[in-house]
Amino acid sequence: MFSKRLFISLILLCGFLSLSQAQQTISLEELLSKALANNMGLQQQALQADIEQLDAEKSNAVFLPRVNASYSFGRTNDPLNVFGTKLKQKIIQQADFAPDLLNNPDGMNSYNALVKVEQPIFNLDGIYMRSAARAKALASKHQLAYGKEYLTFQVKQLFAQLQLLYAANDVLEKAKKTVEANVNLVENLSKQGYTKPSDELEVNVRLTDMENKILNNKINIQNLSDQLYYIMGQDAKETLKPTTEIKEIPSTVGLLPQSNLETERDDLLAYRAGIDAQKNMLKASRSKFSPRVNAFGQYEINNHKLFQGDADNYMVGMRLSWNLFNGTQNIKDIQKNKVALEKAEVAYEDYLTKSQAELNKAHRDVENALAKIALAEKALNQAKESYRIRKNRFEEGLEKTTDLLKDDSAVEEKHLNYLQELFQLKVAVYYIEFLTSTK
């Protein structure tokens, strides 16, 4: 029995050494700083915000001129084009009006330098589209800020979970030492004939169970460390160890905001900016029925030789255009944007209701966790006292091994439950801070 247990312990020890040979301590502040600076998901959100901002800046074209320059060459003997080209090149002579020359001209080269300018004056649909693009950019900025707040909450939650795992490891290691002491006690009593072989088997099974729990807990620590490295945008390295313990409760637990929802949260601001964007989209679709006014102008130089000539001309003017009917496209665009606006408003109200319910629940979770911590601590003390009494009676031969192991297991269970309640309190506090965070 002893050799078998020794073999199992050696295997588990190899696993422990591989997990704990390199550790890196890290504070919550350091973890938050690295995550906010290097998290790849957050970087993607920042790039998306940049894209939306560039789209908003691109919409400034509704006010800016469009300039196009070209230089072209052509050769023709088409009577009409030849005469027109001569006019543009300002080389018409009296002989050019001869009927034979008009009807059968020689081929002629034409070099043309042309600059065209179009200046928007009044395009109402474009103005509203610009406002919609700016609102979308603002919504994207608020989404980025909200992403940072959520990442902060996520990091705090995972850090508390890491604290929980290390605290649980201490409990399990302590429980293992207690079980080892019980193994020695039962073996000594067995030599004296006070216990049965089955008693020795039971305590060894309990010891193996503890070793399995410790190994699983260490694996969970390594997995969580890898997850935190990913959040920090780094490759997995040493096992992370928190610089503080789970027992350190956030100082804000007694200063939490009331249960009223803060409407200036970035996620709610993003929703409202999205609604503004949709309102402007609806206005833009309606404005397609309004006329457009644009100014235009052009300047050109013509010659029969390359890069030469002073035969220039210009034209300036204004254009009023009005798209009176475009099938049902404009009408359907209005209907579509109207429905989309109603959907966005309903989604916002639904999100408000859901957020208020989440905040109310988080406050109740804090109150519940505080009450459960007191009860869990009381239950732990009772379990410890029960085990102490049971062990004394066991040493006197007045208790069964099964009952001793049951009380030993109860101490471990109650201690882990106490730590779990501390973890739940921390998460609830962090969640309230997240739900009530504003600029």
Short mmCIF file of C-alpha atoms in Angstrom, two decimals:
data_model
loop_
_atom_site.label_atom_id
_atom_site.label_comp_id
_atom_site.label_asym_id
_atom_site.label_seq_id
_atom_site.Cartn_x
_atom_site.Cartn_y
_atom_site.Cartn_z
CA MET A 1 0.00 0.00 0.00
CA PHE A 2 2.79 2.38 0.95
CA SER A 3 4.77 1.74 -2.25
CA LYS A 4 1.67 2.26 -4.39
CA ARG A 5 0.89 5.57 -2.71
CA LEU A 6 4.51 6.65 -3.06
CA PHE A 7 4.42 5.91 -6.80
CA ILE A 8 1.26 8.00 -7.28
CA SER A 9 2.72 10.83 -5.22
CA LEU A 10 5.88 10.90 -7.34
CA ILE A 11 3.82 11.18 -10.53
CA LEU A 12 1.78 14.04 -9.09
CA LEU A 13 4.92 15.73 -7.80
CA CYS A 14 6.36 15.83 -11.31
CA GLY A 15 3.20 17.62 -12.43
CA PHE A 16 3.49 20.10 -9.55
CA LEU A 17 7.10 20.93 -10.37
CA SER A 18 6.33 21.56 -14.03
CA LEU A 19 3.58 23.99 -13.04
CA SER A 20 5.32 25.85 -10.25
CA GLN A 21 8.97 25.97 -11.27
CA ALA A 22 8.55 29.50 -12.70
CA GLN A 23 6.19 32.12 -11.33
CA GLN A 24 5.75 35.80 -11.99
CA THR A 25 4.00 38.02 -9.47
CA ILE A 26 1.68 40.64 -10.89
CA SER A 27 -0.54 43.31 -9.38
CA LEU A 28 -4.01 44.26 -10.53
CA GLU A 29 -2.75 47.71 -11.55
CA GLU A 30 0.01 46.23 -13.72
CA LEU A 31 -2.39 43.77 -15.29
CA LEU A 32 -4.88 46.52 -16.12
CA SER A 33 -2.17 48.76 -17.57
CA LYS A 34 -0.83 46.06 -19.90
CA ALA A 35 -4.29 44.88 -20.94
CA LEU A 36 -5.52 48.37 -21.83
CA ALA A 37 -2.32 49.06 -23.76
CA ASN A 38 -1.90 45.77 -25.64
CA ASN A 39 -5.21 43.91 -25.79
CA MET A 40 -5.78 42.96 -29.43
CA GLY A 41 -9.56 43.06 -29.19
CA LEU A 42 -9.36 46.63 -27.91
CA GLN A 43 -6.93 47.52 -30.68
CA GLN A 44 -9.43 46.27 -33.24
CA GLN A 45 -12.12 48.46 -31.70
CA ALA A 46 -9.76 51.44 -31.84
CA LEU A 47 -9.07 50.79 -35.52
CA GLN A 48 -12.79 50.51 -36.21
CA ALA A 49 -13.30 53.87 -34.48
CA ASP A 50 -10.59 55.32 -36.75
CA ILE A 51 -12.40 53.91 -39.79
CA GLU A 52 -15.68 55.51 -38.72
CA GLN A 53 -13.90 58.82 -38.10
CA LEU A 54 -12.36 58.72 -41.57
CA ASP A 55 -15.79 58.02 -43.06
CA ALA A 56 -17.10 61.07 -41.21
CA GLU A 57 -14.26 63.20 -42.56
CA LYS A 58 -14.86 61.81 -46.04
CA SER A 59 -18.41 63.14 -45.87
CA ASN A 60 -17.01 66.70 -45.84
CA ALA A 61 -16.97 66.32 -49.62
CA VAL A 62 -20.55 67.63 -49.59
CA PHE A 63 -19.06 71.11 -49.05
CA LEU A 64 -15.78 70.82 -50.95
CA PRO A 65 -15.09 71.37 -54.66
CA ARG A 66 -14.21 68.58 -57.05
CA VAL A 67 -11.37 69.40 -59.45
CA ASN A 68 -10.44 67.28 -62.46
CA ALA A 69 -7.54 67.93 -64.84
CA SER A 70 -6.83 66.15 -68.12
CA TYR A 71 -4.58 66.41 -71.17
CA SER A 72 -5.71 64.65 -74.34
CA PHE A 73 -4.68 64.18 -77.96
CA GLY A 74 -6.86 63.50 -80.96
CA ARG A 75 -6.68 63.53 -84.77
CA THR A 76 -9.69 63.69 -87.03
CA ASN A 77 -10.84 64.60 -90.54
CA ASP A 78 -14.50 64.80 -89.52
CA PRO A 79 -15.74 68.07 -91.05
CA LEU A 80 -17.65 69.26 -88.02
CA ASN A 81 -14.91 68.35 -85.54
CA VAL A 82 -12.17 69.86 -87.69
CA PHE A 83 -14.00 73.19 -87.91
CA GLY A 84 -14.77 73.15 -84.19
CA THR A 85 -11.16 72.31 -83.34
CA LYS A 86 -9.93 75.22 -85.43
CA LEU A 87 -12.31 77.49 -83.58
CA LYS A 88 -11.00 76.28 -80.24
CA GLN A 89 -7.41 76.67 -81.43
CA LYS A 90 -8.32 80.16 -82.71
CA ILE A 91 -6.80 79.57 -86.13
CA ILE A 92 -9.89 80.10 -88.34
CA GLN A 93 -9.15 82.03 -91.55
CA GLN A 94 -11.31 83.24 -94.44
CA ALA A 95 -10.16 80.34 -96.60
CA ASP A 96 -11.51 77.85 -94.06
CA PHE A 97 -15.04 78.78 -95.16
CA ALA A 98 -14.53 77.45 -98.66
CA PRO A 99 -17.10 74.69 -99.33
CA ASP A 100 -14.52 72.18 -100.57
CA LEU A 101 -12.39 72.67 -97.44
CA LEU A 102 -15.41 72.53 -95.17
CA ASN A 103 -16.68 69.32 -96.74
CA ASN A 104 -13.36 67.56 -97.23
CA PRO A 105 -10.88 68.84 -94.64
CA ASP A 106 -7.44 67.38 -94.12
CA GLY A 107 -6.74 65.43 -90.93
CA MET A 108 -5.98 67.68 -87.98
CA ASN A 109 -4.22 67.20 -84.63
CA SER A 110 -5.75 68.44 -81.42
CA TYR A 111 -4.02 68.78 -78.06
CA ASN A 112 -6.37 69.75 -75.26
CA ALA A 113 -5.56 70.72 -71.66
CA LEU A 114 -8.73 70.84 -69.56
CA VAL A 115 -9.47 71.69 -65.93
CA LYS A 116 -13.00 71.18 -64.58
CA VAL A 117 -14.29 72.38 -61.22
CA GLU A 118 -17.59 71.51 -59.55
CA GLN A 119 -18.61 73.26 -56.33
CA PRO A 120 -21.59 71.97 -54.31
CA ILE A 121 -23.86 74.82 -53.22
CA PHE A 122 -26.89 73.11 -51.75
CA ASN A 123 -27.26 69.33 -51.42
CA LEU A 124 -29.59 68.72 -48.49
CA ASP A 125 -29.42 64.92 -48.61
CA GLY A 126 -25.62 65.09 -48.56
CA ILE A 127 -25.69 67.37 -45.52
CA TYR A 128 -27.84 64.89 -43.60
CA MET A 129 -25.66 61.99 -44.73
CA ARG A 130 -22.68 63.88 -43.34
CA SER A 131 -24.46 64.31 -40.02
CA ALA A 132 -25.25 60.58 -39.99
CA ALA A 133 -21.59 59.71 -40.62
CA ARG A 134 -20.48 62.00 -37.79
CA ALA A 135 -23.01 60.40 -35.44
CA LYS A 136 -21.73 56.93 -36.39
CA ALA A 137 -18.17 58.04 -35.64
CA LEU A 138 -19.28 59.34 -32.24
CA ALA A 139 -21.06 56.05 -31.52
CA SER A 140 -17.89 54.15 -32.41
CA LYS A 141 -15.85 56.31 -30.00
CA HIS A 142 -18.31 55.58 -27.19
CA GLN A 143 -18.17 51.87 -28.05
CA LEU A 144 -14.38 52.01 -27.75
CA ALA A 145 -14.63 53.68 -24.33
CA TYR A 146 -17.20 51.09 -23.28
CA GLY A 147 -14.89 48.34 -24.51
CA LYS A 148 -12.15 49.68 -22.23
CA GLU A 149 -14.54 49.70 -19.28
CA TYR A 150 -15.67 46.14 -19.99
CA LEU A 151 -12.07 44.97 -20.38
CA THR A 152 -11.29 46.56 -17.00
CA PHE A 153 -14.15 44.61 -15.41
CA GLN A 154 -13.07 41.41 -17.14
CA VAL A 155 -9.48 41.80 -15.92
CA LYS A 156 -10.64 42.49 -12.35
CA GLN A 157 -12.87 39.41 -12.45
CA LEU A 158 -10.10 37.15 -13.75
CA PHE A 159 -7.62 38.59 -11.25
CA ALA A 160 -10.06 37.79 -8.42
CA GLN A 161 -10.44 34.29 -9.86
CA LEU A 162 -6.65 33.91 -9.81
CA GLN A 163 -6.64 35.03 -6.17
CA LEU A 164 -9.34 32.45 -5.46
CA LEU A 165 -7.35 29.63 -7.05
CA TYR A 166 -4.21 30.47 -5.06
CA ALA A 167 -6.23 30.72 -1.84
CA ALA A 168 -7.87 27.39 -2.67
CA ASN A 169 -4.43 25.90 -3.26
CA ASP A 170 -3.38 26.94 0.25
CA VAL A 171 -6.53 25.37 1.69
CA LEU A 172 -5.99 22.14 -0.22
CA GLU A 173 -2.32 21.94 0.76
CA LYS A 174 -3.27 22.45 4.40
CA ALA A 175 -6.01 19.85 4.10
CA LYS A 176 -3.52 17.46 2.54
CA LYS A 177 -1.19 17.85 5.53
CA THR A 178 -4.12 17.10 7.82
CA VAL A 179 -4.93 13.97 5.83
CA GLU A 180 -1.28 12.89 5.91
CA ALA A 181 -1.32 13.27 9.69
CA ASN A 182 -4.47 11.15 9.80
CA VAL A 183 -2.80 8.52 7.61
CA ASN A 184 0.09 8.29 10.06
CA LEU A 185 -2.34 8.19 12.98
CA VAL A 186 -4.39 5.36 11.44
CA GLU A 187 -1.23 3.42 10.54
CA ASN A 188 0.01 3.70 14.13
CA LEU A 189 -3.35 2.64 15.52
CA SER A 190 -3.43 -0.22 13.02
CA LYS A 191 -0.10 -1.50 14.32
CA GLN A 192 -1.61 -1.49 17.79
CA GLY A 193 -4.66 -3.38 16.55
CA TYR A 194 -7.13 -0.55 17.13
CA THR A 195 -8.17 -0.09 13.47
CA LYS A 196 -9.10 -2.34 10.58
CA PRO A 197 -7.33 -2.59 7.19
CA SER A 198 -10.32 -0.87 5.61
CA ASP A 199 -9.68 2.18 7.80
CA GLU A 200 -6.17 2.51 6.44
CA LEU A 201 -7.51 2.13 2.91
CA GLU A 202 -10.09 4.90 3.47
CA VAL A 203 -7.55 7.48 4.65
CA ASN A 204 -5.24 6.64 1.74
CA VAL A 205 -8.12 7.09 -0.71
CA ARG A 206 -8.79 10.46 0.92
CA LEU A 207 -5.11 11.40 0.49
CA THR A 208 -5.14 10.44 -3.19
CA ASP A 209 -8.29 12.49 -3.64
CA MET A 210 -6.57 15.53 -2.11
CA GLU A 211 -3.57 15.12 -4.40
CA ASN A 212 -5.88 15.01 -7.41
CA LYS A 213 -7.64 18.19 -6.27
CA ILE A 214 -4.34 20.00 -5.81
CA LEU A 215 -3.14 18.95 -9.27
CA ASN A 216 -6.40 20.08 -10.91
CA ASN A 217 -6.21 23.40 -9.08
CA LYS A 218 -2.65 24.00 -10.28
CA ILE A 219 -3.69 23.20 -13.85
CA ASN A 220 -6.53 25.72 -13.51
CA ILE A 221 -4.00 28.32 -12.31
CA GLN A 222 -1.85 27.70 -15.39
CA ASN A 223 -4.85 27.88 -17.73
CA LEU A 224 -6.01 31.13 -16.15
CA SER A 225 -2.49 32.55 -16.41
CA ASP A 226 -2.49 31.78 -20.13
CA GLN A 227 -5.84 33.53 -20.47
CA LEU A 228 -4.51 36.62 -18.70
CA TYR A 229 -1.43 36.65 -20.94
CA TYR A 230 -3.76 36.60 -23.95
CA ILE A 231 -5.76 39.53 -22.57
CA MET A 232 -2.49 41.43 -22.07
CA GLY A 233 -1.56 40.71 -25.69
CA GLN A 234 1.44 38.60 -24.71
CA ASP A 235 2.62 35.06 -25.30
CA ALA A 236 2.14 32.70 -22.36
CA LYS A 237 5.19 32.59 -20.11
CA GLU A 238 5.55 31.89 -16.39
CA THR A 239 2.61 31.11 -14.16
CA LEU A 240 1.14 34.35 -12.83
CA LYS A 241 0.70 34.90 -9.10
CA PRO A 242 -1.29 37.83 -7.65
CA THR A 243 0.43 40.20 -5.25
CA THR A 244 -2.72 40.49 -3.11
CA GLU A 245 -5.03 37.93 -1.53
CA ILE A 246 -8.69 37.15 -2.09
CA LYS A 247 -9.46 38.29 1.46
CA GLU A 248 -8.73 41.91 0.52
CA ILE A 249 -12.20 43.29 -0.17
CA PRO A 250 -12.52 46.34 -2.50
CA SER A 251 -12.64 49.57 -0.51
CA THR A 252 -15.65 50.71 -2.55
CA VAL A 253 -17.92 48.00 -1.14
CA GLY A 254 -19.47 50.49 1.29
CA LEU A 255 -19.50 53.39 -1.18
CA LEU A 256 -21.35 51.84 -4.11
CA PRO A 257 -23.70 54.12 -6.08
CA GLN A 258 -27.43 53.80 -5.66
CA SER A 259 -29.51 51.58 -7.90
CA ASN A 260 -30.46 54.39 -10.31
CA LEU A 261 -29.11 53.76 -13.79
CA GLU A 262 -26.55 56.29 -14.99
CA THR A 263 -27.64 57.31 -18.49
CA GLU A 264 -24.25 58.87 -19.32
CA ARG A 265 -22.59 55.47 -19.61
CA ASP A 266 -20.63 55.05 -22.81
CA ASP A 267 -22.72 52.11 -24.01
CA LEU A 268 -25.92 54.15 -23.64
CA LEU A 269 -24.29 57.16 -25.29
CA ALA A 270 -23.30 54.89 -28.18
CA TYR A 271 -26.91 53.73 -28.50
CA ARG A 272 -28.19 57.32 -28.58
CA ALA A 273 -25.55 58.34 -31.13
CA GLY A 274 -26.67 55.42 -33.27
CA ILE A 275 -30.27 56.64 -33.04
CA ASP A 276 -29.14 60.14 -34.10
CA ALA A 277 -27.37 58.58 -37.08
CA GLN A 278 -30.52 56.74 -38.07
CA LYS A 279 -32.60 59.92 -37.74
CA ASN A 280 -30.25 61.70 -40.12
CA MET A 281 -30.40 58.77 -42.53
CA LEU A 282 -34.19 59.16 -42.58
CA LYS A 283 -33.89 62.91 -43.19
CA ALA A 284 -31.39 62.26 -45.97
CA SER A 285 -33.73 59.83 -47.73
CA ARG A 286 -36.56 62.37 -47.52
CA SER A 287 -34.28 65.12 -48.81
CA LYS A 288 -33.66 63.25 -52.04
CA PHE A 289 -36.88 64.88 -53.26
CA SER A 290 -35.38 68.36 -52.79
CA PRO A 291 -33.46 70.11 -55.60
CA ARG A 292 -29.69 70.25 -55.79
CA VAL A 293 -27.72 73.36 -56.64
CA ASN A 294 -24.12 73.10 -57.86
CA ALA A 295 -21.73 75.55 -59.48
CA PHE A 296 -19.40 74.45 -62.23
CA GLY A 297 -16.61 75.83 -64.34
CA GLN A 298 -13.94 74.76 -66.77
CA TYR A 299 -10.83 76.16 -68.40
CA GLU A 300 -9.09 74.69 -71.44
CA ILE A 301 -6.17 75.33 -73.76
CA ASN A 302 -6.11 73.97 -77.31
CA ASN A 303 -3.36 73.69 -79.91
CA HIS A 304 -2.26 71.50 -82.79
CA LYS A 305 1.17 71.07 -81.18
CA LEU A 306 2.15 69.27 -77.99
CA PHE A 307 2.38 71.46 -74.86
CA GLN A 308 2.00 74.66 -76.84
CA GLY A 309 -0.62 77.25 -77.54
CA ASP A 310 -2.44 80.12 -75.93
CA ALA A 311 -5.87 79.45 -77.39
CA ASP A 312 -7.73 79.25 -74.12
CA ASN A 313 -11.37 79.51 -73.11
CA TYR A 314 -13.51 79.10 -70.04
CA MET A 315 -17.07 78.45 -69.00
CA VAL A 316 -18.75 78.98 -65.59
CA GLY A 317 -22.30 78.47 -64.45
CA MET A 318 -24.73 76.99 -61.97
CA ARG A 319 -26.93 73.94 -62.28
CA LEU A 320 -30.27 73.28 -60.60
CA SER A 321 -31.22 69.60 -60.76
CA TRP A 322 -34.30 67.96 -59.38
CA ASN A 323 -34.91 64.21 -59.38
CA LEU A 324 -38.70 64.25 -59.60
CA PHE A 325 -39.29 60.53 -59.89
CA ASN A 326 -37.00 57.55 -59.45
CA GLY A 327 -39.43 54.69 -59.55
CA THR A 328 -40.22 53.69 -55.96
CA GLN A 329 -36.59 53.65 -54.82
CA ASN A 330 -36.68 56.91 -52.86
CA ILE A 331 -40.03 56.12 -51.29
CA LYS A 332 -38.87 52.67 -50.19
CA ASP A 333 -35.66 54.15 -48.81
CA ILE A 334 -37.75 56.46 -46.64
CA GLN A 335 -39.89 53.57 -45.41
CA LYS A 336 -36.84 51.41 -44.74
CA ASN A 337 -35.04 54.11 -42.74
CA LYS A 338 -38.20 54.87 -40.78
CA VAL A 339 -38.51 51.22 -39.72
CA ALA A 340 -34.78 51.09 -38.93
CA LEU A 341 -35.17 54.15 -36.68
CA GLU A 342 -38.09 52.57 -34.84
CA LYS A 343 -36.05 49.40 -34.37
CA ALA A 344 -33.11 51.37 -32.95
CA GLU A 345 -35.37 53.21 -30.50
CA VAL A 346 -37.01 49.98 -29.33
CA ALA A 347 -33.58 48.36 -28.92
CA TYR A 348 -32.43 51.32 -26.82
CA GLU A 349 -35.44 51.12 -24.50
CA ASP A 350 -34.97 47.36 -24.18
CA TYR A 351 -31.29 47.85 -23.35
CA LEU A 352 -32.16 50.48 -20.74
CA THR A 353 -34.59 48.12 -19.03
CA LYS A 354 -32.12 45.26 -19.14
CA SER A 355 -29.29 47.43 -17.77
CA GLN A 356 -31.43 48.63 -14.87
CA ALA A 357 -32.37 45.04 -14.05
CA GLU A 358 -28.69 44.02 -14.13
CA LEU A 359 -27.77 46.89 -11.80
CA ASN A 360 -30.53 45.98 -9.35
CA LYS A 361 -29.39 42.36 -9.39
CA ALA A 362 -25.77 43.37 -8.82
CA HIS A 363 -26.74 45.35 -5.71
CA ARG A 364 -28.69 42.36 -4.41
CA ASP A 365 -25.71 40.12 -5.17
CA VAL A 366 -23.50 42.32 -2.99
CA GLU A 367 -25.96 42.21 -0.11
CA ASN A 368 -26.39 38.47 -0.56
CA ALA A 369 -22.62 37.88 -0.70
CA LEU A 370 -22.03 39.87 2.48
CA ALA A 371 -24.64 37.80 4.30
CA LYS A 372 -23.28 34.54 2.88
CA ILE A 373 -19.72 35.44 3.89
CA ALA A 374 -20.81 35.78 7.52
CA LEU A 375 -22.70 32.48 7.36
CA ALA A 376 -19.83 30.71 5.56
CA GLU A 377 -17.34 31.93 8.17
CA LYS A 378 -19.60 30.70 10.96
CA ALA A 379 -20.04 27.32 9.25
CA LEU A 380 -16.26 27.03 8.79
CA ASN A 381 -15.60 27.66 12.48
CA GLN A 382 -18.25 25.12 13.42
CA ALA A 383 -16.74 22.54 11.05
CA LYS A 384 -13.27 23.10 12.53
CA GLU A 385 -14.57 22.66 16.07
CA SER A 386 -16.52 19.55 15.09
CA TYR A 387 -13.40 18.06 13.50
CA ARG A 388 -11.29 18.87 16.57
CA ILE A 389 -13.74 17.09 18.86
CA ARG A 390 -14.12 14.16 16.46
CA LYS A 391 -10.35 13.71 16.17
CA ASN A 392 -9.87 13.69 19.95
CA ARG A 393 -12.56 11.03 20.30
CA PHE A 394 -11.07 9.07 17.40
CA GLU A 395 -7.69 8.97 19.12
CA GLU A 396 -9.47 7.51 22.13
CA GLY A 397 -11.14 4.86 19.96
CA LEU A 398 -14.61 6.40 20.33
CA GLU A 399 -15.19 7.41 16.68
CA LYS A 400 -15.09 5.66 13.32
CA THR A 401 -12.56 6.49 10.64
CA THR A 402 -15.42 7.26 8.24
CA ASP A 403 -16.81 9.92 10.57
CA LEU A 404 -13.36 11.47 11.03
CA LEU A 405 -12.83 11.70 7.28
CA LYS A 406 -16.31 13.13 6.85
CA ASP A 407 -15.57 15.97 9.27
CA ASP A 408 -12.15 16.52 7.68
CA SER A 409 -13.80 16.81 4.28
CA ALA A 410 -16.39 19.19 5.74
CA VAL A 411 -13.66 21.57 6.94
CA GLU A 412 -12.16 21.65 3.46
CA GLU A 413 -15.56 22.14 1.83
CA LYS A 414 -16.61 24.95 4.19
CA HIS A 415 -13.29 26.73 3.77
CA LEU A 416 -13.51 26.60 -0.02
CA ASN A 417 -17.11 27.77 0.18
CA TYR A 418 -16.02 30.74 2.30
CA LEU A 419 -13.43 31.68 -0.31
CA GLN A 420 -16.02 31.31 -3.06
CA GLU A 421 -18.33 33.77 -1.29
CA LEU A 422 -15.47 36.27 -1.02
CA PHE A 423 -14.93 35.88 -4.75
CA GLN A 424 -18.64 36.40 -5.48
CA LEU A 425 -18.61 39.60 -3.42
CA LYS A 426 -15.63 40.97 -5.32
CA VAL A 427 -17.17 40.19 -8.69
CA ALA A 428 -20.48 41.80 -7.69
CA VAL A 429 -18.68 44.95 -6.52
CA TYR A 430 -16.63 45.12 -9.71
CA TYR A 431 -19.78 44.63 -11.78
CA ILE A 432 -21.55 47.54 -10.07
CA GLU A 433 -18.50 49.71 -10.68
CA PHE A 434 -18.65 48.69 -14.34
CA LEU A 435 -22.40 49.30 -14.67
CA THR A 436 -22.16 52.75 -13.06
CA SER A 437 -18.94 53.94 -14.69
CA THR A 438 -19.10 57.28 -16.51
CA LYS A 439 -16.56 59.71 -17.92
#
